[in-house]
PDB file of C-alpha atoms in Angstrom:
ATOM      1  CA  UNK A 833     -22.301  33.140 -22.970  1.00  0.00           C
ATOM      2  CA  UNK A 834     -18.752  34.333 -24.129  1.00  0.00           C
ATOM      3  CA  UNK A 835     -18.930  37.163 -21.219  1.00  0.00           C
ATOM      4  CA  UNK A 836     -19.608  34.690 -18.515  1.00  0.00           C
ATOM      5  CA  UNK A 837     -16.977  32.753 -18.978  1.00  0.00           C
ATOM      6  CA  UNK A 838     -14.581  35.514 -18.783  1.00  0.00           C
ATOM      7  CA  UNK A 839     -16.682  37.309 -15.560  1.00  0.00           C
ATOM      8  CA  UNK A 840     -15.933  33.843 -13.822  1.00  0.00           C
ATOM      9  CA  UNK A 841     -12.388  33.189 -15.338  1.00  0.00           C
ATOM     10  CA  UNK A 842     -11.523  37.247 -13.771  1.00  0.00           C
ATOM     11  CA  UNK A 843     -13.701  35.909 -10.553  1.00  0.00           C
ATOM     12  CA  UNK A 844     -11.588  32.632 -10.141  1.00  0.00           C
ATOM     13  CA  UNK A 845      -8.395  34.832 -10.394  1.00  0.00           C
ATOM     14  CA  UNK A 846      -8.726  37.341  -7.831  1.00  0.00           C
ATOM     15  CA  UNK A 847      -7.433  35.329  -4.834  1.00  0.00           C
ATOM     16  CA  UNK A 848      -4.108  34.379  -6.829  1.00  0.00           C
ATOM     17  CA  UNK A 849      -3.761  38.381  -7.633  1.00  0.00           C
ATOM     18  CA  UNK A 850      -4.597  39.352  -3.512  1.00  0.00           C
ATOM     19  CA  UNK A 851      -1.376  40.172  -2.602  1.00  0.00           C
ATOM     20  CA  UNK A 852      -1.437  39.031   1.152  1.00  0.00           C
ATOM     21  CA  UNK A 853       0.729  40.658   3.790  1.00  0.00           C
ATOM     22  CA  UNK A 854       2.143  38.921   6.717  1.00  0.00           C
ATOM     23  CA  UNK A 855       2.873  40.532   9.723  1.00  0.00           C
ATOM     24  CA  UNK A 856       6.355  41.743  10.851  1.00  0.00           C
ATOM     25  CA  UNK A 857       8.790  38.153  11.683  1.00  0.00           C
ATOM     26  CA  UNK A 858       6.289  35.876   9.434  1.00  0.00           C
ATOM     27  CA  UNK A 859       6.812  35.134   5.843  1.00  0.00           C
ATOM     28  CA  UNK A 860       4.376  34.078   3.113  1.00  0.00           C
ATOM     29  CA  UNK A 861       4.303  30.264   2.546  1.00  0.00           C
ATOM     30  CA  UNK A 862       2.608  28.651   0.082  1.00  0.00           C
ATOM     31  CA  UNK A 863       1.708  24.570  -0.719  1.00  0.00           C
ATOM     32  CA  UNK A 864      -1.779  23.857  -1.415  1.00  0.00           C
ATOM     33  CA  UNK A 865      -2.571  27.394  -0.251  1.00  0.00           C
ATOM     34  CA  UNK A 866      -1.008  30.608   1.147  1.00  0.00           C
ATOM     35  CA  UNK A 867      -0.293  31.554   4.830  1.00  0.00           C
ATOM     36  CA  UNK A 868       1.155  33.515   7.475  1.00  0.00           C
ATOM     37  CA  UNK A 869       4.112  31.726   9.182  1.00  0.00           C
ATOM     38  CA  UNK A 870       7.009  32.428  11.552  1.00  0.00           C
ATOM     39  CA  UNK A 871       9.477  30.744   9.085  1.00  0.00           C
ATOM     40  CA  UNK A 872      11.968  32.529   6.928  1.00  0.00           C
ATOM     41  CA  UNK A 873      11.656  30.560   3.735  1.00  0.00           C
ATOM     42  CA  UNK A 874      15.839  29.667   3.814  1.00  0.00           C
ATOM     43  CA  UNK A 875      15.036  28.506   6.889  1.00  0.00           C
ATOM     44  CA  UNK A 876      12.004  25.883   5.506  1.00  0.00           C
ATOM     45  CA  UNK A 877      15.167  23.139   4.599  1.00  0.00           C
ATOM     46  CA  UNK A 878      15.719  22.818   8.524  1.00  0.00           C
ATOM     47  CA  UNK A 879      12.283  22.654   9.271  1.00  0.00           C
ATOM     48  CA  UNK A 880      11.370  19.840   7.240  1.00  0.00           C
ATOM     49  CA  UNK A 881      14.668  17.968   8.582  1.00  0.00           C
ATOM     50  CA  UNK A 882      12.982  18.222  12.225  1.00  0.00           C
ATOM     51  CA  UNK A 883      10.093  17.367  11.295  1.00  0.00           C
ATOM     52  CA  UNK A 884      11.546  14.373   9.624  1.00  0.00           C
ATOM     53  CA  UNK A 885      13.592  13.604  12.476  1.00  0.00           C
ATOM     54  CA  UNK A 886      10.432  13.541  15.010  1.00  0.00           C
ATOM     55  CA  UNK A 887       8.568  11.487  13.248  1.00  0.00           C
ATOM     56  CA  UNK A 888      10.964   8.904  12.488  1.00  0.00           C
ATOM     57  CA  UNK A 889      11.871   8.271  15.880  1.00  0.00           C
ATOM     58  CA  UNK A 890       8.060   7.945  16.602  1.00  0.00           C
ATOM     59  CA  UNK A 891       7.559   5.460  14.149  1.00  0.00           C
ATOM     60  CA  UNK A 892      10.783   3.495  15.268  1.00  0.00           C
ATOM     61  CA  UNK A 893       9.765   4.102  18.817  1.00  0.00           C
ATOM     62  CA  UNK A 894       6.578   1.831  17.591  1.00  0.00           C
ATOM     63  CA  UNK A 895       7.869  -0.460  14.939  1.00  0.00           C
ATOM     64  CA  UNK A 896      10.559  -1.548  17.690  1.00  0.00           C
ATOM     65  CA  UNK A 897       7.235  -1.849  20.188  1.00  0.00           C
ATOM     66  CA  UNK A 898       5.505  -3.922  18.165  1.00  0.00           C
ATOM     67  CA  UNK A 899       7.995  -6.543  16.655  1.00  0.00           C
ATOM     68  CA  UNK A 900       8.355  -6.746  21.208  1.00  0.00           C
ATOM     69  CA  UNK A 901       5.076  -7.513  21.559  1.00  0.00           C
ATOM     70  CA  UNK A 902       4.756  -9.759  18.649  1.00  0.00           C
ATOM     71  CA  UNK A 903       8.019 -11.243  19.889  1.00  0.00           C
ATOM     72  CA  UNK A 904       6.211 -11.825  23.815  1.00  0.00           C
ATOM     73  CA  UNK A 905       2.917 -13.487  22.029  1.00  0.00           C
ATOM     74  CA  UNK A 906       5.276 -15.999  19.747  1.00  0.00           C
ATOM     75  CA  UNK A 907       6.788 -15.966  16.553  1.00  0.00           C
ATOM     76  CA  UNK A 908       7.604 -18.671  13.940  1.00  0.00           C
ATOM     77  CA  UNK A 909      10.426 -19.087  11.902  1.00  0.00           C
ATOM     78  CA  UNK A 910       9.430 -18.171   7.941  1.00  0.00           C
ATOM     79  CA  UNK A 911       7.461 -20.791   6.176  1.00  0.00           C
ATOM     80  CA  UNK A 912      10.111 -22.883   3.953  1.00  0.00           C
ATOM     81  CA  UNK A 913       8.344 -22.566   0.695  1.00  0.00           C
ATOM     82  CA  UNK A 914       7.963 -18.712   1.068  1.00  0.00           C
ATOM     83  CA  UNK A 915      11.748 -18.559   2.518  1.00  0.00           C
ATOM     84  CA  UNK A 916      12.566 -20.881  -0.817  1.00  0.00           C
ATOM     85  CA  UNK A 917      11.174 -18.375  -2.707  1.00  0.00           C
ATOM     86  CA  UNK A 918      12.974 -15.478  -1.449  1.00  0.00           C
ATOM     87  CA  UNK A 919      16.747 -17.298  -1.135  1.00  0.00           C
ATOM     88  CA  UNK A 920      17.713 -15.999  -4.658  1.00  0.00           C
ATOM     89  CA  UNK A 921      17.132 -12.226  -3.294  1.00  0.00           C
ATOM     90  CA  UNK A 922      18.277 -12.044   0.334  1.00  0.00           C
ATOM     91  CA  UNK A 923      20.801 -13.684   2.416  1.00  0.00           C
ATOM     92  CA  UNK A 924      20.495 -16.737   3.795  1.00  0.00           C
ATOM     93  CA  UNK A 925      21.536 -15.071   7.704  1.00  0.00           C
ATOM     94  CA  UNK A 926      18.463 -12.489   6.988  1.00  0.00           C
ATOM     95  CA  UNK A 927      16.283 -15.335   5.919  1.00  0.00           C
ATOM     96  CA  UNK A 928      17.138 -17.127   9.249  1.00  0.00           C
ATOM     97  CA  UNK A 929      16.681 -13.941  11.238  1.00  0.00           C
ATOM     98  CA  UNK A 930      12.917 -13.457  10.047  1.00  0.00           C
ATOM     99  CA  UNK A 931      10.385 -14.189  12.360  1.00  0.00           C
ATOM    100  CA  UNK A 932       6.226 -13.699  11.540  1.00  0.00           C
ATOM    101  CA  UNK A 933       2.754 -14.020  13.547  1.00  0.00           C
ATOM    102  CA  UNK A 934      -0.123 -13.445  12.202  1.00  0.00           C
ATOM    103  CA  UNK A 935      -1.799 -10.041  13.791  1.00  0.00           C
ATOM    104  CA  UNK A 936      -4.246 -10.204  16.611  1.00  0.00           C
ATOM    105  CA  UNK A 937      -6.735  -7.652  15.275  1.00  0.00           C
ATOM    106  CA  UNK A 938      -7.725  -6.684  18.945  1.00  0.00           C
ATOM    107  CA  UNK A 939      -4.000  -5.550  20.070  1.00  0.00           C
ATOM    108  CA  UNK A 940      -3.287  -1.730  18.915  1.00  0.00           C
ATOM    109  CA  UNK A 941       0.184  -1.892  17.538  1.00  0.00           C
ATOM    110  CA  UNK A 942       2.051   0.208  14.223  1.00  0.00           C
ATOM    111  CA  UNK A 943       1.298  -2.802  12.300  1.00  0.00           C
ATOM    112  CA  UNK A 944      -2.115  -2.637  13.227  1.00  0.00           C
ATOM    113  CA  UNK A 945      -2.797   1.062  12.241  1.00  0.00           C
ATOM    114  CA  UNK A 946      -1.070   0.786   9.241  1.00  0.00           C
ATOM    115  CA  UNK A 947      -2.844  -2.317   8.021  1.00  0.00           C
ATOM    116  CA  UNK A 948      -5.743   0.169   8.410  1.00  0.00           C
ATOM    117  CA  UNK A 949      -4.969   2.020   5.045  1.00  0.00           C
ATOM    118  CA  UNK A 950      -6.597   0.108   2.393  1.00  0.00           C
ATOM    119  CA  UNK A 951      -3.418   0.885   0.331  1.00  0.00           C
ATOM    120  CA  UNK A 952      -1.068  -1.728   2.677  1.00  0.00           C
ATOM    121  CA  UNK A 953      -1.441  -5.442   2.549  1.00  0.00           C
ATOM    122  CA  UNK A 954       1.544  -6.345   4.814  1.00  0.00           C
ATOM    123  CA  UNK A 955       3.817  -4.871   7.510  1.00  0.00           C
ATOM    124  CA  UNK A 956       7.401  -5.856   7.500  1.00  0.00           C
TER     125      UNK A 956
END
């Protein structure tokens, strides 16, 4: 039984031993697993900012989108016992700025696709 455990242990560990070769102009990367890709690895800290950069002016692109829509359909001015609660955390110029409306679940907005993760209650 001893053996078998050691024949799969050696088994397991041959991928992480395969020494893989890229072609010339890509460089190994490696996250979950390991691949081919036309990135020089001191390069990876610019990548990631662009990245970044694209998909934060996506998801301002749609936040700003759907506080306009929100904004066209009506919005109230925060209830006064929720705003009472929040006065000893935020200032009272933000607290007058805040406007709600409760979601129309037909109309596809940010909000709307994030409230689809079961890990999100609420939008801001």
């Amino acid at each position: 039984m001893k053996w078998i455990s050691v024949v799969l242990g050696a088994l397991m560990a041959l991928p992480a031993l395969a020494e893989q070769t890229c072609p010339p102009g890509q460089y190994q990367v490696c996250l979950m697993g390991c691949f081919c890709a036309p990135i020089d690895p001191g390069q990876a800290g610019q990548v990631l900012k662009d990245v970044e950069a694209m998909a934060s002016s996506s998801l301002t692109f749609a936040l700003r989108q759907a506080r306009d829509e929100a904004t066209a359909s009506g919005v109230q001015p925060i209830p006064l016992h929720i705003r009472a609660q929040l006065e000893p955390w935020y200032d009272f110029a933000v607290l007058d700025a805040v406007r709600y409306r409760v979601g129309d679940e037909q109309q596809m907005s940010a909000a709307n696709v994030m409230l689809q993760n079961p890990d999100v209650n609420a939008v801001t």
